[in-house]
């Protein structure tokens, strides 16, 4: 085995898969959850500015501005929590990936560098799952 392959093998052995999955789950949950928090007052009451943004700025297809505001805000709260817990990880990551695509295509098309940074961890979690340190593994649904 060549020296580069040995280094690669040592690094791979030293970094367990569960730690990468946990890092990706928490890392990608943070921006979505924090975005959701900017849309509410108190616990989960949508702010007037959120209603305004969805009515005037964010044109989401197939949903009324009011419905889009509620669905988006609640998804930005629930799905990141599920990711951090590692519960229903693949569907939660898929939901956030779909949200990312909608944001890219219909809301902020120039945001593609950021959206690619979000898509990477989400695609990993959809493809590989939550890792061993997750509720999905504990209850044997992944």
Short mmCIF file of C-alpha atoms in Angstrom, two decimals, residues 22-125:
data_model
loop_
_atom_site.label_atom_id
_atom_site.label_comp_id
_atom_site.label_asym_id
_atom_site.label_seq_id
_atom_site.Cartn_x
_atom_site.Cartn_y
_atom_site.Cartn_z
CA UNK A 22 -23.91 14.10 13.92
CA UNK A 23 -21.81 17.09 12.87
CA UNK A 24 -23.74 17.38 9.60
CA UNK A 25 -27.11 17.01 11.34
CA UNK A 26 -26.40 19.75 13.87
CA UNK A 27 -24.55 21.96 11.39
CA UNK A 28 -27.33 22.02 8.82
CA UNK A 29 -30.10 22.25 11.42
CA UNK A 30 -28.73 25.51 12.82
CA UNK A 31 -29.26 27.89 9.87
CA UNK A 32 -32.77 26.59 9.20
CA UNK A 33 -33.85 26.75 12.86
CA UNK A 34 -32.36 30.23 13.30
CA UNK A 35 -34.12 31.37 10.14
CA UNK A 36 -37.39 30.05 11.53
CA UNK A 37 -36.85 31.96 14.77
CA UNK A 38 -36.56 35.25 12.83
CA UNK A 39 -40.06 34.70 11.47
CA UNK A 40 -41.86 34.49 14.82
CA UNK A 41 -42.65 36.49 17.90
CA UNK A 42 -42.75 34.57 21.14
CA UNK A 43 -43.00 30.83 20.72
CA UNK A 44 -44.56 30.32 17.25
CA UNK A 45 -46.63 33.41 16.45
CA UNK A 46 -45.79 34.61 12.96
CA UNK A 47 -44.58 38.20 12.96
CA UNK A 48 -46.19 40.87 10.78
CA UNK A 49 -42.92 41.14 8.82
CA UNK A 50 -43.14 37.42 7.98
CA UNK A 51 -46.64 37.87 6.57
CA UNK A 52 -45.40 40.87 4.59
CA UNK A 53 -42.37 39.05 3.17
CA UNK A 54 -44.41 36.10 1.97
CA UNK A 55 -47.08 38.38 0.50
CA UNK A 56 -44.70 40.79 -1.24
CA UNK A 57 -41.23 39.28 -1.61
CA UNK A 58 -41.25 35.47 -1.39
CA UNK A 59 -43.37 34.09 -4.19
CA UNK A 60 -43.70 30.39 -3.44
CA UNK A 61 -45.61 28.39 -6.09
CA UNK A 62 -48.75 26.38 -5.35
CA UNK A 63 -49.35 28.00 -1.95
CA UNK A 64 -51.03 31.19 -0.91
CA UNK A 65 -48.64 33.64 0.77
CA UNK A 66 -50.32 32.98 4.12
CA UNK A 67 -50.05 29.19 3.80
CA UNK A 68 -46.45 29.44 2.58
CA UNK A 69 -45.53 31.59 5.58
CA UNK A 70 -46.96 29.08 8.05
CA UNK A 71 -45.65 25.96 6.31
CA UNK A 72 -42.16 27.40 5.90
CA UNK A 73 -41.93 28.77 9.43
CA UNK A 74 -43.15 25.60 11.09
CA UNK A 75 -40.95 23.42 8.86
CA UNK A 76 -37.94 25.56 9.79
CA UNK A 77 -38.66 24.78 13.42
CA UNK A 78 -39.70 21.12 13.30
CA UNK A 79 -37.35 19.64 10.69
CA UNK A 80 -34.11 20.93 12.28
CA UNK A 81 -35.21 19.59 15.67
CA UNK A 82 -35.81 16.19 14.08
CA UNK A 83 -32.36 16.32 12.48
CA UNK A 84 -30.59 17.14 15.73
CA UNK A 85 -32.40 14.28 17.46
CA UNK A 86 -31.72 11.98 14.55
CA UNK A 87 -35.41 11.13 14.38
CA UNK A 88 -36.97 10.62 10.93
CA UNK A 89 -33.68 11.98 9.65
CA UNK A 90 -34.04 11.09 5.99
CA UNK A 91 -37.55 12.59 5.58
CA UNK A 92 -36.52 15.68 7.57
CA UNK A 93 -33.43 16.17 5.41
CA UNK A 94 -35.52 15.66 2.26
CA UNK A 95 -37.98 18.30 3.45
CA UNK A 96 -35.17 20.80 3.99
CA UNK A 97 -33.61 19.92 0.64
CA UNK A 98 -36.93 20.56 -1.11
CA UNK A 99 -37.19 23.85 0.79
CA UNK A 100 -33.66 24.73 -0.36
CA UNK A 101 -34.56 24.02 -3.98
CA UNK A 102 -37.72 26.14 -3.73
CA UNK A 103 -35.73 28.99 -2.20
CA UNK A 104 -33.11 28.74 -4.95
CA UNK A 105 -35.55 28.56 -7.84
CA UNK A 106 -38.32 30.92 -6.72
CA UNK A 107 -37.06 33.18 -3.95
CA UNK A 108 -33.30 33.86 -4.11
CA UNK A 109 -31.84 32.52 -7.37
CA UNK A 110 -28.56 34.32 -6.73
CA UNK A 111 -28.11 32.44 -3.44
CA UNK A 112 -26.80 29.29 -5.10
CA UNK A 113 -23.41 29.26 -3.31
CA UNK A 114 -25.15 29.13 0.07
CA UNK A 115 -27.79 26.73 -1.18
CA UNK A 116 -25.10 24.32 -2.39
CA UNK A 117 -23.57 24.43 1.09
CA UNK A 118 -26.96 23.41 2.49
CA UNK A 119 -27.62 20.77 -0.18
CA UNK A 120 -24.38 18.88 0.50
CA UNK A 121 -25.06 17.84 4.11
CA UNK A 122 -28.74 17.25 3.34
CA UNK A 123 -27.89 14.95 0.41
CA UNK A 124 -25.43 13.06 2.62
CA UNK A 125 -28.06 12.55 5.33
#
